[in-house]
Amino acid sequence: MTNAKTDPRILRTRKLIMDAFMELSGKKEFKDITVKDITTEAMINRATFYYHFEDIYDLLEKVLSEVLLVNLDCDFYQNNDLNEESLVKIFIAITNFQKSLSNRCHRGYEDTIARIIREQLEVVLYKMLLNQNKIEVDEGLRITAVILSWGIYGASVEWRRDDKGMLPEEFIKLAIPSIISGVNITKE
Amino acid sequence: MTNAKTDPRILRTRKLIMDAFMELSGKKEFKDITVKDITTEAMINRATFYYHFEDIYDLLEKVLSEVLLVNLDCDFYQNNDLNEESLVKIFIAITNFQKSLSNRCHRGYEDTIARIIREQLEVVLYKMLLNQNKIEVDEGLRITAVILSWGIYGASVEWRRDDKGMLPEEFIKLAIPSIISGVNITKE
DNA sequence: GTGTATGTGTTGTTTATCCAACACATTGAA
DNA sequence: TTCAATGTGTTGGATAAACAACACATACAC
């Protein structure tokens, strides 16, 4: 949670690299982007790239995670319970994120992207659950977060598949009762 | 003329500092801008500032020189003779530069600014004169450049003073004949 | 095949930047 | 006055970034 103050040069350089990568993603397919392209655009040395990232796939992963987190983070999960409103917002954030990706060119990396979304989602949901239960750690809540993250991500896939022109918020609201209250047979 | 390749970190950091300073100039008066303000905005260490600039006045000087050069440089003085057209362009560039400064807040530094404009102007004019005479060095042309730079700067001061709503290009065109052909009594 | 070109990832050395600490000046409030 | 707060400019040691050089892989032409 705390990083004991990282060197500002590191933050600055990482930002330069990530911004350069996002800029290039708007112009080329991922498979056509070389490390040299990125470092030239970022105005840093190629060796410096490898100081911060394993390789270009590692960069992809971290960029996507960060972009998604920006979409999710600031609005909630500080100071927000996991209720209908926040679930809708999260779902919208995910569909927005996927929409923004389809503009950029990451064909062939759908699985990676799916995993990243789900992992970030899990982290956020877990934090919100802990927060609203005022607990430090809890394995039960963690597993709940895992299940919810898979479920919500699956819903976003389903939403994209049947393009009935339904709005994301409409779509997810159909499922929210069973998420909030659980699968309760004695519904009536 | 050639710098034997400067370290990219230096170029990058100088740009960060200068951009930060210009950003702040739009918000505060020069006298209220501290070195800490600049380095915070530029995301660099305060000691690094002093690695590149003597002090904040040194920075002011270099920023103004660079901004003015950008206004002048690219358009001419490569591949351009000193004729009516280029003189008009130069004059417009100077008045534009002064207009852009009046938005920012450099009150109390008019003399510094005047000197910077004149010095840069002299350099540009000298290069153009050498260029069109196909000479390497010439003390006569250098002095011509000095006189011209003072004269043209003086014209810009005069133009601002009597705000008859005359356009810069109209104003300078009145003087161009005597600049080009010299003060020739047997005019007719 | 052989050569040329382009990309990846690593290494050792040099250099720019960070940082904490310092002395000193200025300002304003107690 | 004295003290606290804020700004300037400098220094020595630690660390990130630059750079050139390297081995290796892939591809494409002749």
XYZ file of C-alpha atoms (C1' of nucleotides) in Angstrom:
436
model
C 0.000 0.000 0.000
C 2.898 2.329 0.756
C 6.017 2.433 -1.371
C 8.402 4.212 0.980
C 8.785 6.999 -1.561
C 9.958 5.941 -4.994
C 12.522 8.004 -6.817
C 10.801 10.707 -8.895
C 12.979 9.780 -11.848
C 11.333 6.355 -11.855
C 7.819 7.753 -11.825
C 8.660 10.248 -14.525
C 10.331 7.718 -16.820
C 7.569 5.145 -16.420
C 5.030 7.765 -17.318
C 7.033 8.759 -20.389
C 7.183 5.144 -21.537
C 3.520 4.440 -20.905
C 2.367 7.625 -22.592
C 4.556 6.857 -25.584
C 3.115 3.384 -25.821
C -0.445 4.656 -25.697
C 0.337 7.240 -28.317
C 1.761 4.577 -30.622
C -1.117 2.191 -29.960
C -3.366 4.737 -31.598
C -1.362 4.518 -34.810
C -0.092 0.956 -35.162
C -1.096 -2.548 -34.214
C 0.549 -3.905 -31.104
C 2.512 -6.492 -33.091
C 4.101 -3.729 -35.186
C 5.310 -1.683 -32.226
C 8.979 -2.205 -31.378
C 10.814 -1.295 -28.216
C 12.851 1.152 -30.245
C 9.663 2.874 -31.408
C 8.573 3.336 -27.831
C 11.876 4.601 -26.499
C 12.246 7.014 -29.394
C 8.792 8.417 -28.795
C 9.444 8.578 -25.047
C 12.839 10.218 -25.578
C 14.619 7.703 -23.375
C 17.354 5.150 -23.945
C 16.425 1.631 -24.950
C 18.350 0.136 -22.038
C 16.267 2.232 -19.693
C 13.159 0.525 -20.997
C 14.494 -2.830 -19.819
C 15.297 -1.320 -16.461
C 11.572 -0.793 -15.902
C 9.860 -3.535 -17.884
C 10.609 -7.177 -18.611
C 9.619 -6.790 -22.227
C 6.918 -5.282 -24.361
C 4.263 -7.686 -23.072
C 5.034 -6.670 -19.531
C 4.521 -3.064 -20.601
C 1.203 -3.876 -22.261
C 0.034 -5.533 -19.093
C 1.004 -2.638 -16.848
C -0.408 0.015 -19.144
C -3.744 -1.714 -19.395
C -3.885 -2.260 -15.648
C -3.187 1.363 -15.005
C -5.669 2.683 -17.544
C -8.358 0.448 -16.152
C -7.539 1.473 -12.599
C -7.841 5.125 -13.555
C -11.261 4.357 -14.960
C -12.300 2.637 -11.766
C -10.215 4.019 -8.978
C -10.765 7.629 -8.262
C -14.530 7.506 -8.373
C -15.061 4.730 -5.894
C -13.411 2.157 -3.720
C -12.241 4.924 -1.570
C -15.263 5.706 0.582
C -17.827 3.638 -1.264
C -19.827 0.586 -0.374
C -20.605 -2.126 -2.848
C -24.208 -1.278 -3.654
C -26.354 -0.928 -6.751
C -24.941 2.461 -7.646
C -21.289 1.467 -7.385
C -21.857 -1.809 -9.236
C -23.426 0.061 -12.114
C -20.544 2.471 -12.195
C -18.001 -0.316 -12.204
C -19.772 -2.080 -15.026
C -19.876 1.085 -17.073
C -16.188 1.665 -16.420
C -15.372 -1.786 -17.750
C -17.436 -1.452 -20.891
C -15.946 1.992 -21.492
C -12.483 0.565 -21.057
C -13.158 -2.155 -23.599
C -14.616 0.373 -25.990
C -11.500 2.525 -25.719
C -9.342 -0.528 -26.399
C -11.171 -1.410 -29.572
C -10.020 1.918 -30.994
C -6.430 1.011 -30.301
C -5.104 -2.089 -31.956
C -4.466 -5.021 -29.659
C -5.789 -7.815 -31.845
C -4.575 -11.210 -30.734
C -4.240 -10.184 -27.097
C -7.847 -10.510 -26.007
C -6.994 -13.160 -23.434
C -4.338 -11.038 -21.829
C -6.715 -8.118 -21.686
C -9.458 -10.253 -20.193
C -7.151 -11.490 -17.462
C -6.005 -7.979 -16.631
C -9.512 -6.638 -16.347
C -10.552 -9.489 -14.099
C -7.496 -9.195 -11.859
C -7.900 -5.470 -11.345
C -11.577 -5.915 -10.753
C -10.868 -8.495 -8.098
C -8.496 -6.156 -6.286
C -10.974 -3.312 -6.290
C -13.918 -5.432 -5.212
C -11.927 -7.025 -2.411
C -10.922 -3.645 -1.077
C -14.474 -2.393 -1.159
C -15.747 -5.495 0.620
C -13.084 -5.209 3.322
C -13.804 -1.537 3.656
C -17.515 -1.896 4.169
C -17.053 -4.760 6.647
C -14.334 -2.828 8.491
C -11.974 -5.799 8.399
C -8.277 -6.028 7.585
C -8.142 -9.443 5.918
C -10.717 -12.105 5.209
C -10.394 -15.169 3.016
C -14.133 -15.471 2.605
C -14.460 -11.951 1.264
C -11.487 -12.551 -1.008
C -13.208 -15.514 -2.606
C -16.395 -13.512 -2.893
C -14.375 -10.887 -4.744
C -12.931 -13.544 -7.065
C -16.369 -14.877 -7.929
C -17.850 -11.430 -8.385
C -14.979 -10.335 -10.613
C -15.394 -13.339 -12.905
C -19.119 -12.818 -12.948
C -19.032 -9.144 -13.731
C -16.397 -9.596 -16.393
C -18.494 -12.393 -17.908
C -21.464 -10.068 -17.953
C -19.468 -7.544 -19.931
C -18.542 -10.207 -22.477
C -22.176 -11.217 -22.749
C -23.229 -7.602 -23.118
C -20.883 -7.136 -26.058
C -22.007 -10.382 -27.680
C -25.719 -9.754 -27.961
C -25.661 -6.247 -29.343
C -29.288 -5.545 -28.762
C -28.331 -1.910 -28.309
C -29.006 -2.241 -24.616
C -27.184 0.303 -22.478
C -24.609 -1.129 -20.058
C -26.486 0.253 -17.082
C -29.740 -1.350 -18.214
C -27.973 -4.615 -18.808
C -26.279 -4.883 -15.440
C -29.327 -3.731 -13.517
C -31.035 -6.936 -14.585
C -28.460 -8.906 -12.623
C -27.984 -6.662 -9.647
C -30.704 -8.105 -7.422
C -29.113 -11.542 -7.439
C -25.689 -10.050 -6.858
C -26.790 -7.963 -3.917
C -29.165 -10.360 -2.233
C -27.720 -13.609 -3.474
C -29.568 -16.430 -5.122
C -32.503 -16.714 -2.818
C -35.202 -19.171 -3.812
C -37.791 -17.835 -1.378
C -37.762 -14.631 -3.301
C -41.401 -13.775 -2.916
C 26.820 25.662 -34.384
C 27.285 21.970 -33.573
C 27.062 20.690 -30.020
C 28.805 17.337 -30.336
C 25.618 15.602 -29.194
C 24.269 16.693 -25.829
C 22.918 14.140 -23.401
C 19.174 13.642 -24.003
C 18.569 13.994 -20.285
C 19.822 17.554 -20.492
C 17.534 18.482 -23.359
C 14.590 16.827 -21.656
C 15.183 18.479 -18.290
C 15.723 21.925 -19.774
C 12.489 21.603 -21.651
C 10.665 20.515 -18.500
C 11.984 23.534 -16.628
C 11.218 26.001 -19.389
C 7.725 24.647 -19.960
C 7.041 24.789 -16.238
C 8.202 28.376 -16.109
C 5.999 29.378 -19.019
C 3.057 27.638 -17.461
C 3.590 29.504 -14.190
C 4.125 32.819 -15.960
C 0.558 32.575 -17.145
C -0.677 32.443 -13.560
C 1.650 34.587 -11.450
C 3.835 37.613 -11.792
C 7.494 36.914 -12.335
C 8.449 38.323 -8.935
C 6.129 35.837 -7.210
C 7.569 32.764 -8.913
C 10.084 30.854 -6.795
C 12.578 28.249 -7.886
C 10.678 25.716 -5.812
C 7.480 26.521 -7.731
C 9.243 25.817 -10.990
C 10.915 22.597 -9.941
C 7.687 21.282 -8.440
C 5.789 22.024 -11.626
C 8.605 20.506 -13.699
C 8.812 17.425 -11.469
C 12.550 17.783 -10.966
C 14.791 18.369 -7.978
C 15.665 21.893 -6.955
C 19.379 21.150 -7.142
C 18.925 20.093 -10.743
C 17.623 23.543 -11.551
C 20.910 25.063 -10.468
C 22.759 22.512 -12.554
C 21.215 24.098 -15.661
C 20.650 27.737 -14.779
C 22.525 30.338 -12.769
C 19.356 31.571 -11.154
C 15.818 32.524 -12.033
C 16.903 35.557 -14.048
C 19.132 33.380 -16.153
C 16.125 31.181 -16.814
C 13.954 34.155 -17.763
C 16.574 35.263 -20.234
C 16.950 31.875 -21.871
C 13.219 31.232 -22.061
C 12.533 34.556 -23.714
C 15.389 34.078 -26.163
C 14.115 30.683 -27.126
C 10.499 31.753 -27.514
C 11.513 34.661 -29.664
C 13.779 32.488 -31.772
C 10.943 30.053 -32.372
C 8.840 32.968 -33.584
C 11.575 34.085 -35.949
C 13.719 31.129 -36.791
C 11.948 28.423 -38.650
C 10.239 30.686 -41.134
C 13.268 32.531 -42.369
C 16.941 33.043 -41.955
C 17.490 29.653 -43.375
C 17.211 30.249 -47.131
C 15.892 33.782 -47.049
C 17.288 37.082 -48.163
C 16.718 40.285 -46.266
C 14.069 41.860 -48.457
C 10.733 43.590 -47.968
C 8.866 40.369 -47.341
C 11.243 38.995 -44.705
C 11.529 42.362 -42.958
C 7.757 42.516 -42.652
C 7.667 38.994 -41.262
C 10.369 39.753 -38.738
C 8.569 42.855 -37.572
C 5.321 40.959 -37.187
C 7.120 38.244 -35.231
C 8.486 40.820 -32.814
C 5.167 42.517 -32.226
C 3.506 39.143 -31.772
C 6.170 38.185 -29.266
C 5.607 41.345 -27.279
C 1.872 40.839 -27.404
C 2.252 37.292 -26.015
C 4.452 38.649 -23.233
C 1.901 41.210 -22.135
C -0.440 38.323 -21.335
C 2.177 36.826 -19.076
C 3.350 38.921 -16.177
C 6.876 40.236 -16.457
C 6.323 43.731 -15.138
C 9.541 45.394 -14.072
C 11.665 43.462 -16.537
C 10.972 45.485 -19.664
C 14.641 46.415 -20.038
C 15.775 42.816 -19.872
C 13.179 41.840 -22.419
C 14.171 44.682 -24.707
C 17.790 43.629 -24.594
C 16.942 40.014 -25.334
C 14.819 40.910 -28.322
C 17.510 43.149 -29.732
C 20.281 40.607 -29.211
C 18.372 37.808 -30.894
C 17.367 40.114 -33.695
C 20.981 41.050 -34.252
C 22.036 37.421 -34.512
C 19.318 36.600 -37.014
C 19.920 39.665 -39.148
C 23.665 39.062 -39.213
C 23.185 35.490 -40.389
C 20.804 36.583 -43.113
C 23.202 39.263 -44.292
C 26.135 36.851 -44.366
C 24.008 34.313 -46.119
C 22.877 36.568 -48.897
C 26.394 37.915 -49.421
C 27.871 34.407 -49.365
C 30.496 35.394 -46.831
C 31.734 33.690 -43.690
C 32.519 36.693 -41.511
C 32.360 40.441 -42.045
C 32.669 43.181 -39.494
C 30.864 45.668 -41.720
C 27.824 43.447 -42.017
C 27.922 42.806 -38.296
C 27.656 46.487 -37.568
C 24.912 46.822 -40.130
C 23.068 44.079 -38.243
C 23.571 45.926 -34.953
C 22.151 49.129 -36.345
C 19.256 47.392 -38.035
C 18.384 45.457 -34.870
C 18.250 48.630 -32.785
C 16.271 50.356 -35.462
C 13.719 47.636 -35.921
C 13.288 47.162 -32.197
C 12.852 50.921 -31.840
C 10.195 50.812 -34.530
C 8.302 48.176 -32.550
C 8.403 50.415 -29.459
C 7.144 53.325 -31.510
C 4.406 51.186 -33.014
C 3.135 50.255 -29.553
C 3.310 53.823 -28.334
C 1.094 55.520 -30.886
C -1.779 53.104 -30.907
C -3.418 54.469 -34.003
C -4.674 50.983 -34.675
C -2.223 50.653 -37.520
C -1.300 47.086 -38.387
C 2.344 46.122 -37.816
C 2.813 45.358 -41.490
C 1.444 48.760 -42.530
C 3.625 50.463 -39.988
C 6.897 48.847 -40.983
C 6.228 49.188 -44.680
C 6.480 52.949 -44.259
C 10.087 52.516 -43.222
C 11.164 49.752 -45.527
C 12.276 51.858 -48.485
C 14.880 53.646 -46.415
C 16.023 50.393 -44.857
C 16.434 48.641 -48.162
C 17.844 51.445 -50.267
C 19.414 53.480 -47.522
C 19.019 57.168 -46.863
C 19.473 58.516 -50.329
C 19.038 62.218 -50.771
C 18.877 62.125 -54.552
C 15.743 60.119 -54.240
C 13.929 61.426 -57.225
C 24.526 -21.334 -48.810
C 26.276 -15.996 -47.637
C 25.531 -11.407 -46.638
C 22.691 -7.372 -44.964
C 19.391 -5.481 -42.092
C 16.523 -5.186 -38.182
C 14.989 -6.410 -33.684
C 15.761 -8.317 -28.782
C 17.852 -8.456 -24.393
C 22.272 -7.826 -21.432
C 26.482 -5.669 -19.475
C 30.145 -2.087 -17.702
C 31.154 2.447 -17.505
C 30.023 7.341 -17.418
C 27.029 11.058 -16.354
C 22.766 13.550 -14.929
C 19.639 13.655 -11.359
C 18.107 13.013 -6.615
C 18.374 13.996 -1.808
C 19.544 15.524 2.638
C 22.009 18.761 4.786
C 24.094 23.104 5.166
C 24.883 28.390 5.615
C 22.793 32.580 4.744
C 19.181 36.234 3.855
C 14.475 38.152 4.340
C 10.066 38.645 6.366
C 6.668 38.880 9.841
C 4.685 37.858 14.284
C 5.224 37.414 19.431
C 14.684 42.076 20.381
C 13.873 36.814 19.372
C 11.898 33.079 17.067
C 9.709 30.645 13.274
C 8.928 30.371 8.448
C 10.283 30.720 3.815
C 13.439 31.385 0.086
C 18.279 31.078 -2.101
C 22.343 28.796 -3.533
C 25.928 24.951 -2.580
C 27.909 20.373 -1.453
C 28.924 15.034 -1.215
C 27.293 10.729 -1.726
C 23.716 7.568 -3.778
C 21.160 6.096 -7.787
C 18.710 6.214 -12.342
C 19.580 6.928 -17.039
C 22.606 7.176 -21.160
C 25.637 4.912 -24.181
C 28.321 1.742 -26.738
C 29.191 -2.793 -27.348
C 27.920 -7.434 -27.399
C 25.610 -12.084 -28.554
C 21.729 -13.855 -30.579
C 17.494 -14.365 -33.483
C 14.671 -13.576 -37.586
C 13.889 -12.373 -42.190
C 14.865 -11.320 -46.797
C 17.748 -10.802 -50.893
C 21.314 -12.652 -53.984
